Amino acid sequence: MDLDSKDDVSEGARLQITRETLDSVVVGVNLIPGSLRDQLEGEPVLLVFLRFFGCIFGLETVADLRALSEKRADHPKVIFISEAKTIETQAFVRRYWSGAATISDPRPEMVAASGVGLECAEELFAERLPVRAPRPRQGQRARPP
């Protein structure tokens, strides 16, 4: 991947990472000291943006990627980017995948600069889910909301 090109994206990828984002210093767990660019050089990398580690989606994603990386020698290095603070990230990594490289982006500047939208389930489905008041149980009167 040519990290100095204007459209710093690999073939087939939709994510565009700006030079400013690439050159920003990152903090987290199991990282090479330096910038995001330093983390990406050398070998293929799978960047995984997770808003929270503690939700079921985050836990399952981490478990699946850990299993795949342990099973396949050709699996790319995984780097998680999360809004969690470094101390929260350390606790999560210690418990679920001690070798996982994780960038803490609590503001979330890196997420915003990369153009990745991180909505919670409520935001994703809010307009699609019908909303109605719960029905009263048999024999009960309906209460106003």
PDB file of C-alpha atoms in Angstrom:
ATOM      1  CA  MET A   1       0.000   0.000   0.000  1.00  0.00           C
ATOM      2  CA  ASP A   2       1.389   3.370  -0.968  1.00  0.00           C
ATOM      3  CA  LEU A   3       0.922   5.335   2.233  1.00  0.00           C
ATOM      4  CA  ASP A   4       2.034   8.597   0.631  1.00  0.00           C
ATOM      5  CA  SER A   5      -0.611   8.755  -2.087  1.00  0.00           C
ATOM      6  CA  LYS A   6      -3.499  11.220  -1.817  1.00  0.00           C
ATOM      7  CA  ASP A   7      -6.104   8.447  -1.776  1.00  0.00           C
ATOM      8  CA  ASP A   8      -4.408   6.294   0.829  1.00  0.00           C
ATOM      9  CA  VAL A   9      -6.590   3.240   0.283  1.00  0.00           C
ATOM     10  CA  SER A  10      -5.818  -0.319  -0.625  1.00  0.00           C
ATOM     11  CA  GLU A  11      -7.404  -2.020  -3.615  1.00  0.00           C
ATOM     12  CA  GLY A  12     -11.029  -2.893  -2.969  1.00  0.00           C
ATOM     13  CA  ALA A  13     -11.240  -0.864   0.242  1.00  0.00           C
ATOM     14  CA  ARG A  14     -13.736   1.958   0.731  1.00  0.00           C
ATOM     15  CA  LEU A  15     -12.045   3.584   3.699  1.00  0.00           C
ATOM     16  CA  GLN A  16      -9.873   6.592   2.947  1.00  0.00           C
ATOM     17  CA  ILE A  17      -7.269   7.549   5.502  1.00  0.00           C
ATOM     18  CA  THR A  18      -5.809  11.035   5.207  1.00  0.00           C
ATOM     19  CA  ARG A  19      -2.122  11.819   5.613  1.00  0.00           C
ATOM     20  CA  GLU A  20      -2.921  13.788   8.750  1.00  0.00           C
ATOM     21  CA  THR A  21      -4.622  10.739  10.284  1.00  0.00           C
ATOM     22  CA  LEU A  22      -1.805   8.442   9.183  1.00  0.00           C
ATOM     23  CA  ASP A  23       0.788  10.711  10.773  1.00  0.00           C
ATOM     24  CA  SER A  24      -1.075  11.195  14.050  1.00  0.00           C
ATOM     25  CA  VAL A  25       0.541   9.623  17.099  1.00  0.00           C
ATOM     26  CA  VAL A  26      -1.505   6.731  18.460  1.00  0.00           C
ATOM     27  CA  VAL A  27      -1.810   5.390  21.990  1.00  0.00           C
ATOM     28  CA  GLY A  28      -3.174   2.075  23.126  1.00  0.00           C
ATOM     29  CA  VAL A  29      -2.065  -1.475  23.794  1.00  0.00           C
ATOM     30  CA  ASN A  30       0.473  -3.675  21.975  1.00  0.00           C
ATOM     31  CA  LEU A  31       1.392  -0.950  19.481  1.00  0.00           C
ATOM     32  CA  ILE A  32       4.656   0.076  17.877  1.00  0.00           C
ATOM     33  CA  PRO A  33       5.517   3.496  19.380  1.00  0.00           C
ATOM     34  CA  GLY A  34       4.629   6.197  16.867  1.00  0.00           C
ATOM     35  CA  SER A  35       1.932   7.019  14.352  1.00  0.00           C
ATOM     36  CA  LEU A  36      -0.850   5.093  12.668  1.00  0.00           C
ATOM     37  CA  ARG A  37       1.420   4.945   9.614  1.00  0.00           C
ATOM     38  CA  ASP A  38       4.005   3.086  11.724  1.00  0.00           C
ATOM     39  CA  GLN A  39       1.358   0.503  12.681  1.00  0.00           C
ATOM     40  CA  LEU A  40       0.382  -0.124   9.045  1.00  0.00           C
ATOM     41  CA  GLU A  41       3.791  -0.481   7.418  1.00  0.00           C
ATOM     42  CA  GLY A  42       5.338  -3.819   6.584  1.00  0.00           C
ATOM     43  CA  GLU A  43       2.565  -6.376   6.660  1.00  0.00           C
ATOM     44  CA  PRO A  44      -1.132  -6.433   5.755  1.00  0.00           C
ATOM     45  CA  VAL A  45      -3.308  -5.000   8.525  1.00  0.00           C
ATOM     46  CA  LEU A  46      -7.011  -5.342   9.219  1.00  0.00           C
ATOM     47  CA  LEU A  47      -8.271  -2.163  10.924  1.00  0.00           C
ATOM     48  CA  VAL A  48     -11.390  -2.873  12.956  1.00  0.00           C
ATOM     49  CA  PHE A  49     -13.385   0.074  14.271  1.00  0.00           C
ATOM     50  CA  LEU A  50     -15.343  -0.835  17.403  1.00  0.00           C
ATOM     51  CA  ARG A  51     -17.240   1.797  19.308  1.00  0.00           C
ATOM     52  CA  PHE A  52     -17.363  -0.252  22.505  1.00  0.00           C
ATOM     53  CA  PHE A  53     -15.673  -3.473  23.519  1.00  0.00           C
ATOM     54  CA  GLY A  54     -18.226  -4.498  26.123  1.00  0.00           C
ATOM     55  CA  CYS A  55     -21.269  -4.985  23.874  1.00  0.00           C
ATOM     56  CA  ILE A  56     -22.082  -8.416  22.477  1.00  0.00           C
ATOM     57  CA  PHE A  57     -21.134  -7.309  18.949  1.00  0.00           C
ATOM     58  CA  GLY A  58     -17.693  -6.187  20.136  1.00  0.00           C
ATOM     59  CA  LEU A  59     -17.100  -9.347  22.153  1.00  0.00           C
ATOM     60  CA  GLU A  60     -18.151 -11.618  19.279  1.00  0.00           C
ATOM     61  CA  THR A  61     -16.084  -9.677  16.748  1.00  0.00           C
ATOM     62  CA  VAL A  62     -12.974  -9.921  18.892  1.00  0.00           C
ATOM     63  CA  ALA A  63     -13.562 -13.638  19.582  1.00  0.00           C
ATOM     64  CA  ASP A  64     -14.074 -14.417  15.881  1.00  0.00           C
ATOM     65  CA  LEU A  65     -11.005 -12.483  14.761  1.00  0.00           C
ATOM     66  CA  ARG A  66      -8.886 -14.053  17.473  1.00  0.00           C
ATOM     67  CA  ALA A  67      -9.998 -17.551  16.421  1.00  0.00           C
ATOM     68  CA  LEU A  68      -9.295 -16.798  12.751  1.00  0.00           C
ATOM     69  CA  SER A  69      -5.870 -15.320  13.427  1.00  0.00           C
ATOM     70  CA  GLU A  70      -4.893 -18.324  15.558  1.00  0.00           C
ATOM     71  CA  LYS A  71      -6.177 -20.758  12.935  1.00  0.00           C
ATOM     72  CA  ARG A  72      -4.711 -19.162   9.807  1.00  0.00           C
ATOM     73  CA  ALA A  73      -1.059 -18.246   9.429  1.00  0.00           C
ATOM     74  CA  ASP A  74      -1.895 -15.907   6.527  1.00  0.00           C
ATOM     75  CA  HIS A  75      -4.442 -13.872   8.514  1.00  0.00           C
ATOM     76  CA  PRO A  76      -3.520 -10.168   8.530  1.00  0.00           C
ATOM     77  CA  LYS A  77      -2.465  -8.427  11.706  1.00  0.00           C
ATOM     78  CA  VAL A  78      -5.552  -7.047  13.469  1.00  0.00           C
ATOM     79  CA  ILE A  79      -5.604  -3.562  14.969  1.00  0.00           C
ATOM     80  CA  PHE A  80      -8.725  -2.454  16.809  1.00  0.00           C
ATOM     81  CA  ILE A  81      -9.642   1.230  17.016  1.00  0.00           C
ATOM     82  CA  SER A  82     -12.040   2.035  19.826  1.00  0.00           C
ATOM     83  CA  GLU A  83     -13.502   5.008  21.645  1.00  0.00           C
ATOM     84  CA  ALA A  84     -12.462   3.352  24.906  1.00  0.00           C
ATOM     85  CA  LYS A  85      -9.837   5.039  27.064  1.00  0.00           C
ATOM     86  CA  THR A  86      -6.431   3.370  27.283  1.00  0.00           C
ATOM     87  CA  ILE A  87      -7.076   1.991  30.784  1.00  0.00           C
ATOM     88  CA  GLU A  88     -10.353   0.385  29.624  1.00  0.00           C
ATOM     89  CA  THR A  89      -8.586  -0.985  26.564  1.00  0.00           C
ATOM     90  CA  GLN A  90      -5.856  -2.535  28.709  1.00  0.00           C
ATOM     91  CA  ALA A  91      -8.423  -4.327  30.871  1.00  0.00           C
ATOM     92  CA  PHE A  92     -10.323  -5.628  27.845  1.00  0.00           C
ATOM     93  CA  VAL A  93      -7.207  -6.848  26.030  1.00  0.00           C
ATOM     94  CA  ARG A  94      -5.874  -8.513  29.169  1.00  0.00           C
ATOM     95  CA  ARG A  95      -9.128 -10.456  29.517  1.00  0.00           C
ATOM     96  CA  TYR A  96     -10.072 -11.336  25.924  1.00  0.00           C
ATOM     97  CA  TRP A  97      -6.979 -11.254  23.685  1.00  0.00           C
ATOM     98  CA  SER A  98      -3.656 -10.465  25.308  1.00  0.00           C
ATOM     99  CA  GLY A  99      -1.848 -10.018  21.994  1.00  0.00           C
ATOM    100  CA  ALA A 100      -4.389  -7.700  20.369  1.00  0.00           C
ATOM    101  CA  ALA A 101      -3.131  -4.358  19.120  1.00  0.00           C
ATOM    102  CA  THR A 102      -5.624  -1.678  20.089  1.00  0.00           C
ATOM    103  CA  ILE A 103      -5.697   2.056  19.466  1.00  0.00           C
ATOM    104  CA  SER A 104      -7.568   4.194  21.987  1.00  0.00           C
ATOM    105  CA  ASP A 105      -9.467   7.009  20.273  1.00  0.00           C
ATOM    106  CA  PRO A 106     -11.717   8.377  23.048  1.00  0.00           C
ATOM    107  CA  ARG A 107     -12.623  11.669  21.309  1.00  0.00           C
ATOM    108  CA  PRO A 108     -13.076   9.910  18.475  1.00  0.00           C
ATOM    109  CA  GLU A 109     -10.878  11.911  16.124  1.00  0.00           C
ATOM    110  CA  MET A 110      -9.488   9.011  14.113  1.00  0.00           C
ATOM    111  CA  VAL A 111     -12.945   7.597  13.500  1.00  0.00           C
ATOM    112  CA  ALA A 112     -14.266  10.969  12.298  1.00  0.00           C
ATOM    113  CA  ALA A 113     -11.239  11.639  10.084  1.00  0.00           C
ATOM    114  CA  SER A 114     -11.577   8.225   8.462  1.00  0.00           C
ATOM    115  CA  GLY A 115     -15.228   8.726   7.600  1.00  0.00           C
ATOM    116  CA  VAL A 116     -16.385   5.637   9.435  1.00  0.00           C
ATOM    117  CA  GLY A 117     -19.803   6.023  11.012  1.00  0.00           C
ATOM    118  CA  LEU A 118     -20.167   4.293  14.355  1.00  0.00           C
ATOM    119  CA  GLU A 119     -23.825   4.220  15.276  1.00  0.00           C
ATOM    120  CA  CYS A 120     -25.326   2.262  18.106  1.00  0.00           C
ATOM    121  CA  ALA A 121     -28.125  -0.193  17.340  1.00  0.00           C
ATOM    122  CA  GLU A 122     -30.748   2.368  18.339  1.00  0.00           C
ATOM    123  CA  GLU A 123     -29.387   4.869  15.814  1.00  0.00           C
ATOM    124  CA  LEU A 124     -29.073   2.253  13.085  1.00  0.00           C
ATOM    125  CA  PHE A 125     -32.626   0.995  13.368  1.00  0.00           C
ATOM    126  CA  ALA A 126     -34.495   3.987  14.839  1.00  0.00           C
ATOM    127  CA  GLU A 127     -36.290   4.952  11.646  1.00  0.00           C
ATOM    128  CA  ARG A 128     -36.995   1.363  10.650  1.00  0.00           C
ATOM    129  CA  LEU A 129     -38.503   0.035  13.869  1.00  0.00           C
ATOM    130  CA  PRO A 130     -42.163   0.645  14.596  1.00  0.00           C
ATOM    131  CA  VAL A 131     -42.695   2.208  18.008  1.00  0.00           C
ATOM    132  CA  ARG A 132     -45.809   1.573  20.042  1.00  0.00           C
ATOM    133  CA  ALA A 133     -46.811   1.677  23.668  1.00  0.00           C
ATOM    134  CA  PRO A 134     -47.005  -1.626  25.538  1.00  0.00           C
ATOM    135  CA  ARG A 135     -50.460  -3.149  25.664  1.00  0.00           C
ATOM    136  CA  PRO A 136     -52.151  -3.413  29.052  1.00  0.00           C
ATOM    137  CA  ARG A 137     -52.452  -6.900  30.500  1.00  0.00           C
ATOM    138  CA  GLN A 138     -55.840  -8.525  30.513  1.00  0.00           C
ATOM    139  CA  GLY A 139     -58.030  -6.879  33.121  1.00  0.00           C
ATOM    140  CA  GLN A 140     -55.814  -3.776  33.443  1.00  0.00           C
ATOM    141  CA  ARG A 141     -56.656  -0.334  32.166  1.00  0.00           C
ATOM    142  CA  ALA A 142     -54.344   1.429  29.777  1.00  0.00           C
ATOM    143  CA  ARG A 143     -52.257   4.155  31.404  1.00  0.00           C
ATOM    144  CA  PRO A 144     -51.292   7.298  29.567  1.00  0.00           C
ATOM    145  CA  PRO A 145     -47.564   7.487  28.774  1.00  0.00           C
TER     146      PRO A 145
END
